[in-house]
mmCIF file of C-alpha atoms in Angstrom:
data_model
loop_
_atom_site.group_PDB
_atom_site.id
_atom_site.type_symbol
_atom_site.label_atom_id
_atom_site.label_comp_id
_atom_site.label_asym_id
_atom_site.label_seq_id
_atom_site.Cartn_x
_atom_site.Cartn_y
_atom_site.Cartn_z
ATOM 1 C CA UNK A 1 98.809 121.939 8.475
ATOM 2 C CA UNK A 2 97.373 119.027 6.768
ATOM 3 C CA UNK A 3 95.929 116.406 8.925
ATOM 4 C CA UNK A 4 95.494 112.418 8.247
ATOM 5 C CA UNK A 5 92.357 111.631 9.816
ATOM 6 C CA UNK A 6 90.743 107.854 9.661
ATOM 7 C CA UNK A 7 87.808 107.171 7.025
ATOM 8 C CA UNK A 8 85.441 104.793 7.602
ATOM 9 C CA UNK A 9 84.975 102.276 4.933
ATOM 10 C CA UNK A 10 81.692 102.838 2.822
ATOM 11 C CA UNK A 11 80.013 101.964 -0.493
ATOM 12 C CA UNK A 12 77.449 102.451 -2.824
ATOM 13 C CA UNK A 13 74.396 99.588 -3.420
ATOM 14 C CA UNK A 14 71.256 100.200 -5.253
ATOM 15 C CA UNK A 15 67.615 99.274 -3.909
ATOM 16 C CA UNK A 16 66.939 96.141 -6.465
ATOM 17 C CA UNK A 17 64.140 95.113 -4.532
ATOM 18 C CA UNK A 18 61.605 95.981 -1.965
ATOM 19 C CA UNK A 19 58.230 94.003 -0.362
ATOM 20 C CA UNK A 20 55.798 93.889 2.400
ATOM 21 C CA UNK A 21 56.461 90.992 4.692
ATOM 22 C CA UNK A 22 54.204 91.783 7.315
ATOM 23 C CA UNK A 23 52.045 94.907 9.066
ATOM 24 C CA UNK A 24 54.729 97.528 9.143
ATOM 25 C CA UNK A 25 57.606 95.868 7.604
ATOM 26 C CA UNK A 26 59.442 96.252 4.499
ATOM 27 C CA UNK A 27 62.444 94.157 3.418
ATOM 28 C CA UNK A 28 64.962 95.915 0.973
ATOM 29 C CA UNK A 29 67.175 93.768 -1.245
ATOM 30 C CA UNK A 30 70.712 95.622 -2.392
ATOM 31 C CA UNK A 31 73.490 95.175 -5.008
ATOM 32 C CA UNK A 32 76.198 96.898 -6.357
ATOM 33 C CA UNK A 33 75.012 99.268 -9.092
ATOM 34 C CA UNK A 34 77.739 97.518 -11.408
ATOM 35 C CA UNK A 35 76.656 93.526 -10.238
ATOM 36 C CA UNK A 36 79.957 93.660 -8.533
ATOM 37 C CA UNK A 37 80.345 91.038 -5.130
ATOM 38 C CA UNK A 38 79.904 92.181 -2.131
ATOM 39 C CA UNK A 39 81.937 91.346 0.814
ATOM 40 C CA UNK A 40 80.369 88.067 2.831
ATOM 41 C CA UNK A 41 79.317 87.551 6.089
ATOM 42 C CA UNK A 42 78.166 85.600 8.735
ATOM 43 C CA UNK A 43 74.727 84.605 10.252
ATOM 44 C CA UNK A 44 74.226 87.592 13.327
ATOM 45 C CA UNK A 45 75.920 90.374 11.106
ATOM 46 C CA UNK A 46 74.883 93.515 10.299
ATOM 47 C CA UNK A 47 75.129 96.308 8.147
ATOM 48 C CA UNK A 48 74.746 100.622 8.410
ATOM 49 C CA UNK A 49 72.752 101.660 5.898
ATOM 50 C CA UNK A 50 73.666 105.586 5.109
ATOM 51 C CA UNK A 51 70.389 107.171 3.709
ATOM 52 C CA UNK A 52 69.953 110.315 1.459
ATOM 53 C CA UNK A 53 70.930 112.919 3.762
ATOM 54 C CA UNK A 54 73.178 111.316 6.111
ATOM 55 C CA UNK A 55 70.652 109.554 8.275
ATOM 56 C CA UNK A 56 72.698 105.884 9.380
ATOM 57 C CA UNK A 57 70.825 103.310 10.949
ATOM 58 C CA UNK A 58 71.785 99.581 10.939
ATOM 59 C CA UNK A 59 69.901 96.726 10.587
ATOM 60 C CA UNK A 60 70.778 92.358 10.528
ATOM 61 C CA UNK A 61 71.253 90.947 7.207
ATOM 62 C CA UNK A 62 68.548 88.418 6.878
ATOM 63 C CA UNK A 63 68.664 87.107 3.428
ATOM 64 C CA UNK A 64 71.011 84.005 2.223
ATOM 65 C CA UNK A 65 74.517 84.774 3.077
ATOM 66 C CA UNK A 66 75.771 81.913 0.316
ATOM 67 C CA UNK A 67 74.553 84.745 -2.155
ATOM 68 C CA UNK A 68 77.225 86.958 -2.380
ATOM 69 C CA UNK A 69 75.615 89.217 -5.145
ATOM 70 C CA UNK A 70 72.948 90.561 -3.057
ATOM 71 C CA UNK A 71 72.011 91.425 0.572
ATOM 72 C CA UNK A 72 68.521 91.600 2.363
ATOM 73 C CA UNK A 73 67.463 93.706 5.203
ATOM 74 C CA UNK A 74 63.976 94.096 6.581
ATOM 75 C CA UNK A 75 62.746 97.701 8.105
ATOM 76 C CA UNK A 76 60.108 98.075 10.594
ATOM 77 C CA UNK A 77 58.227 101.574 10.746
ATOM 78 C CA UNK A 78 59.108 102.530 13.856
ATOM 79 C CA UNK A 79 56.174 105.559 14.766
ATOM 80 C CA UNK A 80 58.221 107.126 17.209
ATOM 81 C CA UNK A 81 61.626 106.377 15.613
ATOM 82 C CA UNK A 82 63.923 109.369 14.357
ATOM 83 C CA UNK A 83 63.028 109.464 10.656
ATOM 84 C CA UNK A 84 65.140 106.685 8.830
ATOM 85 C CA UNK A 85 62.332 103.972 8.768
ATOM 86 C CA UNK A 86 59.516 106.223 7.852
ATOM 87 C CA UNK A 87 61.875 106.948 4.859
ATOM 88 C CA UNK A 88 62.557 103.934 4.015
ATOM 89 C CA UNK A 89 58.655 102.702 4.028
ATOM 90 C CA UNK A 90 57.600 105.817 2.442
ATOM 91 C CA UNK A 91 60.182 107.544 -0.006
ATOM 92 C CA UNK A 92 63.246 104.913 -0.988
ATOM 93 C CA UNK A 93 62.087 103.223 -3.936
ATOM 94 C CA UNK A 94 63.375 100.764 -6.322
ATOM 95 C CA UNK A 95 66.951 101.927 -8.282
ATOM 96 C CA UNK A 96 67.682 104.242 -5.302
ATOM 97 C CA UNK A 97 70.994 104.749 -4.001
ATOM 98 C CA UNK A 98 72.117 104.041 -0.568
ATOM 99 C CA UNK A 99 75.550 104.310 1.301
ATOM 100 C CA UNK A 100 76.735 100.753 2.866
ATOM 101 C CA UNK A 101 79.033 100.374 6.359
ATOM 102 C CA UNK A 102 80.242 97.122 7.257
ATOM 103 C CA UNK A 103 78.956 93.998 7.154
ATOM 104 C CA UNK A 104 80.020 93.876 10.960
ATOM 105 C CA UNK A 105 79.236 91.001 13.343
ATOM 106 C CA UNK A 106 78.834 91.652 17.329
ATOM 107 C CA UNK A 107 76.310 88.525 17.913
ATOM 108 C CA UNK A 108 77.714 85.551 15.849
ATOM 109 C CA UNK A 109 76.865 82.150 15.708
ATOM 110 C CA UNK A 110 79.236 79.868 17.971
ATOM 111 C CA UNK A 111 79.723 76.387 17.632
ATOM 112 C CA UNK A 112 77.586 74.071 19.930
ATOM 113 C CA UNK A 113 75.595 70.945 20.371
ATOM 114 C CA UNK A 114 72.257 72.345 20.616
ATOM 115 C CA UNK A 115 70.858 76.366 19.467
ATOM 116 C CA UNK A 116 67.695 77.482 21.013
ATOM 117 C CA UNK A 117 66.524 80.443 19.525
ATOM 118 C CA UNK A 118 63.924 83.260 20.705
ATOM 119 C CA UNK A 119 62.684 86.019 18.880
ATOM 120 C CA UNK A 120 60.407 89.016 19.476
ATOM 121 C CA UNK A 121 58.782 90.889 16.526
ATOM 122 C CA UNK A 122 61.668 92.284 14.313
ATOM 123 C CA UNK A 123 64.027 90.595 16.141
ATOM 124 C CA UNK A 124 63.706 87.448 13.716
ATOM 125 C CA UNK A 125 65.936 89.378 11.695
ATOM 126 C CA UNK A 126 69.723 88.036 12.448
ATOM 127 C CA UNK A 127 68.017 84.766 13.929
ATOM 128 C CA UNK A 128 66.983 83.665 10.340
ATOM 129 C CA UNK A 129 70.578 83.145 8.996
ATOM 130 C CA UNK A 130 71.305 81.188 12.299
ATOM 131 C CA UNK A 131 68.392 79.161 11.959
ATOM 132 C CA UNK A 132 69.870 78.058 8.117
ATOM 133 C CA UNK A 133 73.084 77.475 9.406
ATOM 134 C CA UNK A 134 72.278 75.687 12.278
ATOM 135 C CA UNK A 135 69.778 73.538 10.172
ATOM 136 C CA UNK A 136 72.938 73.425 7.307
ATOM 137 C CA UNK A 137 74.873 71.945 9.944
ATOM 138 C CA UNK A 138 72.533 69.160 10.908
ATOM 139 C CA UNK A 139 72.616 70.896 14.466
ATOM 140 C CA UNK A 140 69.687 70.346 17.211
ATOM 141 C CA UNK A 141 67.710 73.348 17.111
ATOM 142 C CA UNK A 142 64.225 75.166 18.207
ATOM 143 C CA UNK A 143 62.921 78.754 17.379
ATOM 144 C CA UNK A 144 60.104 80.416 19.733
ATOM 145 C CA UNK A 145 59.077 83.095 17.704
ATOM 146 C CA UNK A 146 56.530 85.854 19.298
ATOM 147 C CA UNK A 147 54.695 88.980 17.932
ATOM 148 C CA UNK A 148 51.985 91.152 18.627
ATOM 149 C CA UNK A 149 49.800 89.663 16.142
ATOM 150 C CA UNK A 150 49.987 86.806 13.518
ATOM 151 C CA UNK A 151 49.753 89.470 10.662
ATOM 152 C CA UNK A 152 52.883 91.670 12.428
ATOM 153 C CA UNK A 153 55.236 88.387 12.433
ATOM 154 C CA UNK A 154 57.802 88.606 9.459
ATOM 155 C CA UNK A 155 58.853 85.569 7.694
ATOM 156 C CA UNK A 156 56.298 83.146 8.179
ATOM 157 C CA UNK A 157 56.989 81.977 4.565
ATOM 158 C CA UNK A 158 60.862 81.474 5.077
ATOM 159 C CA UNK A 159 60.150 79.393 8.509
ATOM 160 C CA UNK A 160 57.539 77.147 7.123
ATOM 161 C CA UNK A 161 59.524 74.658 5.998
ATOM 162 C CA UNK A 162 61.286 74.121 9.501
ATOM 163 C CA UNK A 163 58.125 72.452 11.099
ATOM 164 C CA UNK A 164 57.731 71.876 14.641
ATOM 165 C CA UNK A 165 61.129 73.004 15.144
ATOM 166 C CA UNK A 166 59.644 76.340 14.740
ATOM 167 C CA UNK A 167 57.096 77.597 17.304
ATOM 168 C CA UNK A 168 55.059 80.980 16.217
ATOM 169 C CA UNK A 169 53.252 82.490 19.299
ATOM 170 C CA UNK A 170 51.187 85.891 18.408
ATOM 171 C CA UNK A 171 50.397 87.625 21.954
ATOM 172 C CA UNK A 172 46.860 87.878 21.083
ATOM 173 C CA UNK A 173 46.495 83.795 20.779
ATOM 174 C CA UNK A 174 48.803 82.594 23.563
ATOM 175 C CA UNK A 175 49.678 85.261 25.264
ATOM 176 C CA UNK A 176 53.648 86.326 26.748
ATOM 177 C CA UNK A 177 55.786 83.570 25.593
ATOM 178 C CA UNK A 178 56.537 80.956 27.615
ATOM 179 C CA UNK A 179 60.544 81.307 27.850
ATOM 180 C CA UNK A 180 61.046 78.481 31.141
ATOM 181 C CA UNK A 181 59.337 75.937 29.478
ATOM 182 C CA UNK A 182 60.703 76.490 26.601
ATOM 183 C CA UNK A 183 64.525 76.575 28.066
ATOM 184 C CA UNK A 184 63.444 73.789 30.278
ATOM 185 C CA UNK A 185 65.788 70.480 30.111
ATOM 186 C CA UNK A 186 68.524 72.467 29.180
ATOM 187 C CA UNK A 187 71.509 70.163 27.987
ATOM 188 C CA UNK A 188 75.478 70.612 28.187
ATOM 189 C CA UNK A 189 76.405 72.420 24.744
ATOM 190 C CA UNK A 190 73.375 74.010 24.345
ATOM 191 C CA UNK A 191 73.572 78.116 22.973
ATOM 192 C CA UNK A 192 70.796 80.410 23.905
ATOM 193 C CA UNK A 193 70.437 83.526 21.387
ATOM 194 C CA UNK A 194 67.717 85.832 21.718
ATOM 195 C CA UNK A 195 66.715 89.069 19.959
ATOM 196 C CA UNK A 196 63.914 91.827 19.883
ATOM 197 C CA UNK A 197 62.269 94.282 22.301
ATOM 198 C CA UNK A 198 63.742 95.130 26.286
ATOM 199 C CA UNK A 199 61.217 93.614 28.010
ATOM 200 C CA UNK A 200 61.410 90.388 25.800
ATOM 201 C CA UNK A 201 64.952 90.319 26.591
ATOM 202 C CA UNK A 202 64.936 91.013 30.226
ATOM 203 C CA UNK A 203 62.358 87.825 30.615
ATOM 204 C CA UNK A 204 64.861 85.815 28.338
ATOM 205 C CA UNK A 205 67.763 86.640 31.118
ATOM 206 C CA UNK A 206 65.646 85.646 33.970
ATOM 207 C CA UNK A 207 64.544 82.498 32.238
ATOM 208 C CA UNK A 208 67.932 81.832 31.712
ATOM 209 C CA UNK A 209 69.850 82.973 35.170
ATOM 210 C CA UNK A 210 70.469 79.683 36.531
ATOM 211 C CA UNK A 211 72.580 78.069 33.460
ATOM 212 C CA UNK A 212 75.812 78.085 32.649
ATOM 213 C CA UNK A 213 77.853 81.207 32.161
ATOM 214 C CA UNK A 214 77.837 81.960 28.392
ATOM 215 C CA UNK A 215 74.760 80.142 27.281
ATOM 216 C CA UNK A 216 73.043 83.318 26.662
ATOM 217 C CA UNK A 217 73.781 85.521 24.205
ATOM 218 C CA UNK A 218 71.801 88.395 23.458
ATOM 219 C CA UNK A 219 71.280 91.507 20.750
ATOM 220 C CA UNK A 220 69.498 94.892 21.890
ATOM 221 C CA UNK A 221 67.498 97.388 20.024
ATOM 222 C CA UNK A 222 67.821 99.952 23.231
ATOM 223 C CA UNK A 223 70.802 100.093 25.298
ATOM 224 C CA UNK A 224 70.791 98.498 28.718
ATOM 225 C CA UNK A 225 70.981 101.157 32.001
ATOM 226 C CA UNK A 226 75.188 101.085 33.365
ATOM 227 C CA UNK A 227 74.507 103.997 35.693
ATOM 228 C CA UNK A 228 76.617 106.683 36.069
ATOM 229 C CA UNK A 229 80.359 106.650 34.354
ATOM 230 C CA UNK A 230 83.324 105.793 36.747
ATOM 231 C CA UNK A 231 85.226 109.204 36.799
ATOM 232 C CA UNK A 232 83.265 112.520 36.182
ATOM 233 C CA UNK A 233 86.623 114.348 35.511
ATOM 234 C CA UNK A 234 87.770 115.284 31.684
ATOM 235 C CA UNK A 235 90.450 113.167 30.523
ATOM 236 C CA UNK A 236 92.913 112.940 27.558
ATOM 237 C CA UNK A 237 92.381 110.991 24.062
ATOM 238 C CA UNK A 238 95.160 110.122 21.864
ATOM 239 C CA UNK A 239 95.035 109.366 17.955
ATOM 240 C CA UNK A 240 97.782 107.389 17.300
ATOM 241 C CA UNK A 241 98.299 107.723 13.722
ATOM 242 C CA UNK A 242 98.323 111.623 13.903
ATOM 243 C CA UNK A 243 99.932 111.908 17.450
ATOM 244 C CA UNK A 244 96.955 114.464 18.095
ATOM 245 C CA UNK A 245 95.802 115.002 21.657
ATOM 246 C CA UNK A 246 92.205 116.007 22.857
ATOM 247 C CA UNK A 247 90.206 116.563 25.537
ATOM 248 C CA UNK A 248 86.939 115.255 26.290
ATOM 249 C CA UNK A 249 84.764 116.883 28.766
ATOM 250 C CA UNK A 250 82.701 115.054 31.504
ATOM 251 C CA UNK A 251 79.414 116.194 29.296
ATOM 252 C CA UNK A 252 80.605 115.306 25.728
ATOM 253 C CA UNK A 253 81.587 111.879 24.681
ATOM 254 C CA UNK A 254 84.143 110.561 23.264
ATOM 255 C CA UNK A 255 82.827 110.525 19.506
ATOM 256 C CA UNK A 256 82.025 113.814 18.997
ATOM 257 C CA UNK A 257 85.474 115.112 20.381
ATOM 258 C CA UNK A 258 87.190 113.355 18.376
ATOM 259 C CA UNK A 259 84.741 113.928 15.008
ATOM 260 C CA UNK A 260 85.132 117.667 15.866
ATOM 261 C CA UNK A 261 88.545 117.086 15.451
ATOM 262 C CA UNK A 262 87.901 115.452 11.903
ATOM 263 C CA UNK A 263 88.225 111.775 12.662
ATOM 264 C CA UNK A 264 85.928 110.410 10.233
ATOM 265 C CA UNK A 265 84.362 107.541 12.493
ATOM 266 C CA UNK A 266 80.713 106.217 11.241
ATOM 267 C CA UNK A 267 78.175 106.071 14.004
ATOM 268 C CA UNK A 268 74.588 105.016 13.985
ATOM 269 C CA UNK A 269 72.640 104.307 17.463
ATOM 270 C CA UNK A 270 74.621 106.840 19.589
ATOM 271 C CA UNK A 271 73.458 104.247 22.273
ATOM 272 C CA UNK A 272 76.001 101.661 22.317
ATOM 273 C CA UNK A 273 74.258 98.881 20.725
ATOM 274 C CA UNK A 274 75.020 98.969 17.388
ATOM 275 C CA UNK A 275 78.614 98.607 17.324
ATOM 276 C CA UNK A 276 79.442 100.862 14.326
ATOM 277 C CA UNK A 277 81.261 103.248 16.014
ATOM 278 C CA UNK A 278 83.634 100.621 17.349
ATOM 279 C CA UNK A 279 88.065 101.334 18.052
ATOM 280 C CA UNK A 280 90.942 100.081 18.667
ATOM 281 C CA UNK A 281 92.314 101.028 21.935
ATOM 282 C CA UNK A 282 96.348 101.060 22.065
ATOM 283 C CA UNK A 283 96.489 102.399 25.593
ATOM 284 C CA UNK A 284 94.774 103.329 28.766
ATOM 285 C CA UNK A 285 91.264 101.312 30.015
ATOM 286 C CA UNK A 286 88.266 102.141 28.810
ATOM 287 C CA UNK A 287 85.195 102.372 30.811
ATOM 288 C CA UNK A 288 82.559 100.139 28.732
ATOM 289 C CA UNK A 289 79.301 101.387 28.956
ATOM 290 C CA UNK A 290 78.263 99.889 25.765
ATOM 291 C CA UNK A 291 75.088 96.754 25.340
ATOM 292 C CA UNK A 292 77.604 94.984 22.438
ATOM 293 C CA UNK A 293 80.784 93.748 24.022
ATOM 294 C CA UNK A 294 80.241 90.313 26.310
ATOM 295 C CA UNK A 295 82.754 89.918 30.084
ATOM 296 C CA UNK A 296 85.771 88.827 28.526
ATOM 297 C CA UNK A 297 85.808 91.976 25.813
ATOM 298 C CA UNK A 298 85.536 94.076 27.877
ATOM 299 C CA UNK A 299 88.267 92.620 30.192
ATOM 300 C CA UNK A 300 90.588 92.459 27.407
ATOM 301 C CA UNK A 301 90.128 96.454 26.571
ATOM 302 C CA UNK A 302 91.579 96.481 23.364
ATOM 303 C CA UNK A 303 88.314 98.331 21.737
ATOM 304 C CA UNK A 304 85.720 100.350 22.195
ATOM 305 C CA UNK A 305 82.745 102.190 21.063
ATOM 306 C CA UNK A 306 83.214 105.548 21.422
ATOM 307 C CA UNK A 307 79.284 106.981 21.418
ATOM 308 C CA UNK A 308 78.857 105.898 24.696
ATOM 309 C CA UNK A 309 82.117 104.480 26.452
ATOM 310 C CA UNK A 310 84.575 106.690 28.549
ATOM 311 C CA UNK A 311 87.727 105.985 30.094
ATOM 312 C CA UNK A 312 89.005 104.669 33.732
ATOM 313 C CA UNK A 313 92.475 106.311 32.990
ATOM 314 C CA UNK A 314 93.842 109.938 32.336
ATOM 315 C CA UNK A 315 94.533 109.067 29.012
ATOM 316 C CA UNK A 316 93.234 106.687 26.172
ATOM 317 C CA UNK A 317 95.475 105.928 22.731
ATOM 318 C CA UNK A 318 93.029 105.433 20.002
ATOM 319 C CA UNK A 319 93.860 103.397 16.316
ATOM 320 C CA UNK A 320 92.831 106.497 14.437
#
């Protein structure tokens, strides 16, 4: 018996372009192979890239989002990553086709008064379309921007023209960045959005502990520690539009149950930061264990991304 099973949405771009932008990164510019548009986002959004072979890794759109011919992505080789950047620094080439997954946004830009920005290394990426919109918009802003080394830091070129408004720190100059001085005389209204490595973004908390609930909003490369799940008992998943039922053990997760079962879900981290992997939940609560979803998504338990997250109930319905 013939099964329905969900697809996840993909398409096909072409590598039109691809340059150095600093030590050990590449950016990659894509467009439909037939100059067709492609769907628009927002600043914070990003896309899964689906290399030769199946490989799926996801990276911020960085170029200008009022360009809706073309998107821009920037790669850095990443020695001990799993194969996709090496790849893409050393075999994709110009004309090359790639598989596309989203645009998806889990770290948008929210209104507000003031946007301080901090970035670590290739975590510039979905800070520079925030940094045009929030300079579109006539809206008080500052970027601290930090790298290893002045040569490693992407985008110097784009962020000239923002002047003092833009602060580039390379660790072998200034050292660590200096995050409370930088948050210091925070206002009412003021957004605090950070991305780049863990330890970057576990100083950017501290520095920013004492202010209001919500100020901070960050984006992770490597998922945060939530311990150990909340039930170590197999329990029951649901997809709705089939009326299926399967059971995940306490050892496998949620994903690869219901792939096995031919649910054609795209994934990418496997880690829970990504968000590509992310479902609707009809029924039961789901045990977040995720680094995307802020307090009040996660209260609300309508979704859910299934690499990582479990479930508090016997049974979860899932919008597949």
């Amino acid at each position: 018996m013939s099964q329905e099973v969900h697809v996840a949405e993909t398409r096909t771009l072409r590598v039109t372009g691809k340059e150095p932008v600093a030590d050990g990164v590449v950016a990659l510019t894509l467009a439909d192979p037939a100059g067709a548009r492609l769907p628009d986002w927002t600043p914070g959004a990003h896309i899964d890239l689906i290399l030769p072979g199946g490989l799926v890794r996801q990276y911020s759109l960085c170029g200008d989002r009022w360009n809706p011919y073309t998107y821009r992505i920037a790669v850095l080789r990443e020695p001990a990553g799993r194969g996709g950047s090496a790849y893409i620094h050393d075999v994709l080439d110009l004309g090359e086709a790639v598989g596309l997954g989203g645009p998806r946004n889990n770290f948008p830009l929210v209104p507000a008064d003031r946007y301080l920005f901090i970035a670590g290394g290739i975590g510039i990426t979905p800070l520079l379309p925030m940094v045009a919109q929030a300079d579109l918009l006539g809206a008080d802003w500052a970027l601290l921007y930090g790298g290893r080394r002045e040569a490693s830091i992407a985008f110097l070129e784009n962020l000239a023209g923002y002047g003092d408004r833009v602060q580039i720190r390379p660790q072998d100059r200034y050292g660590l960045l200096d995050l409370p001085a930088f948050v210091d005389g925070h206002r009412p209204g003021t957004r605090v959005y950070s991305c780049g490595p863990a330890p970057l973004l576990a100083a950017v908390e501290q520095a920013c502990a004492d202010l209001p609930p919500h100020t901070l909003r960050i984006e992770r490369f490597v998922a945060a520690a939530h311990g150990r799940p909340l039930r170590s008992t197999p329990f029951q998943v649901e997809l709705a539009r089939t009326g299926t039922v399967l059971t995940v053990p306490a050892h496998s997760s949620v994903l690869d149950v219901i792939t096995a079962a031919g649910a054609d879900v795209l994934s990418s981290c496997r880690q829970g930061v990504c968000g590509t992997c992310e479902v609707t939940v009809l029924a039961g609560e789901p045990d977040h264990r995720d680094s995307v979803l802020d307090d009040a998504e996660r209260a609300a338990g309508t979704c859910m991304f299934v690499c990582v997250s479990r479930s508090r109930t016997d049974r979860l319905v899932l919008d597949l």
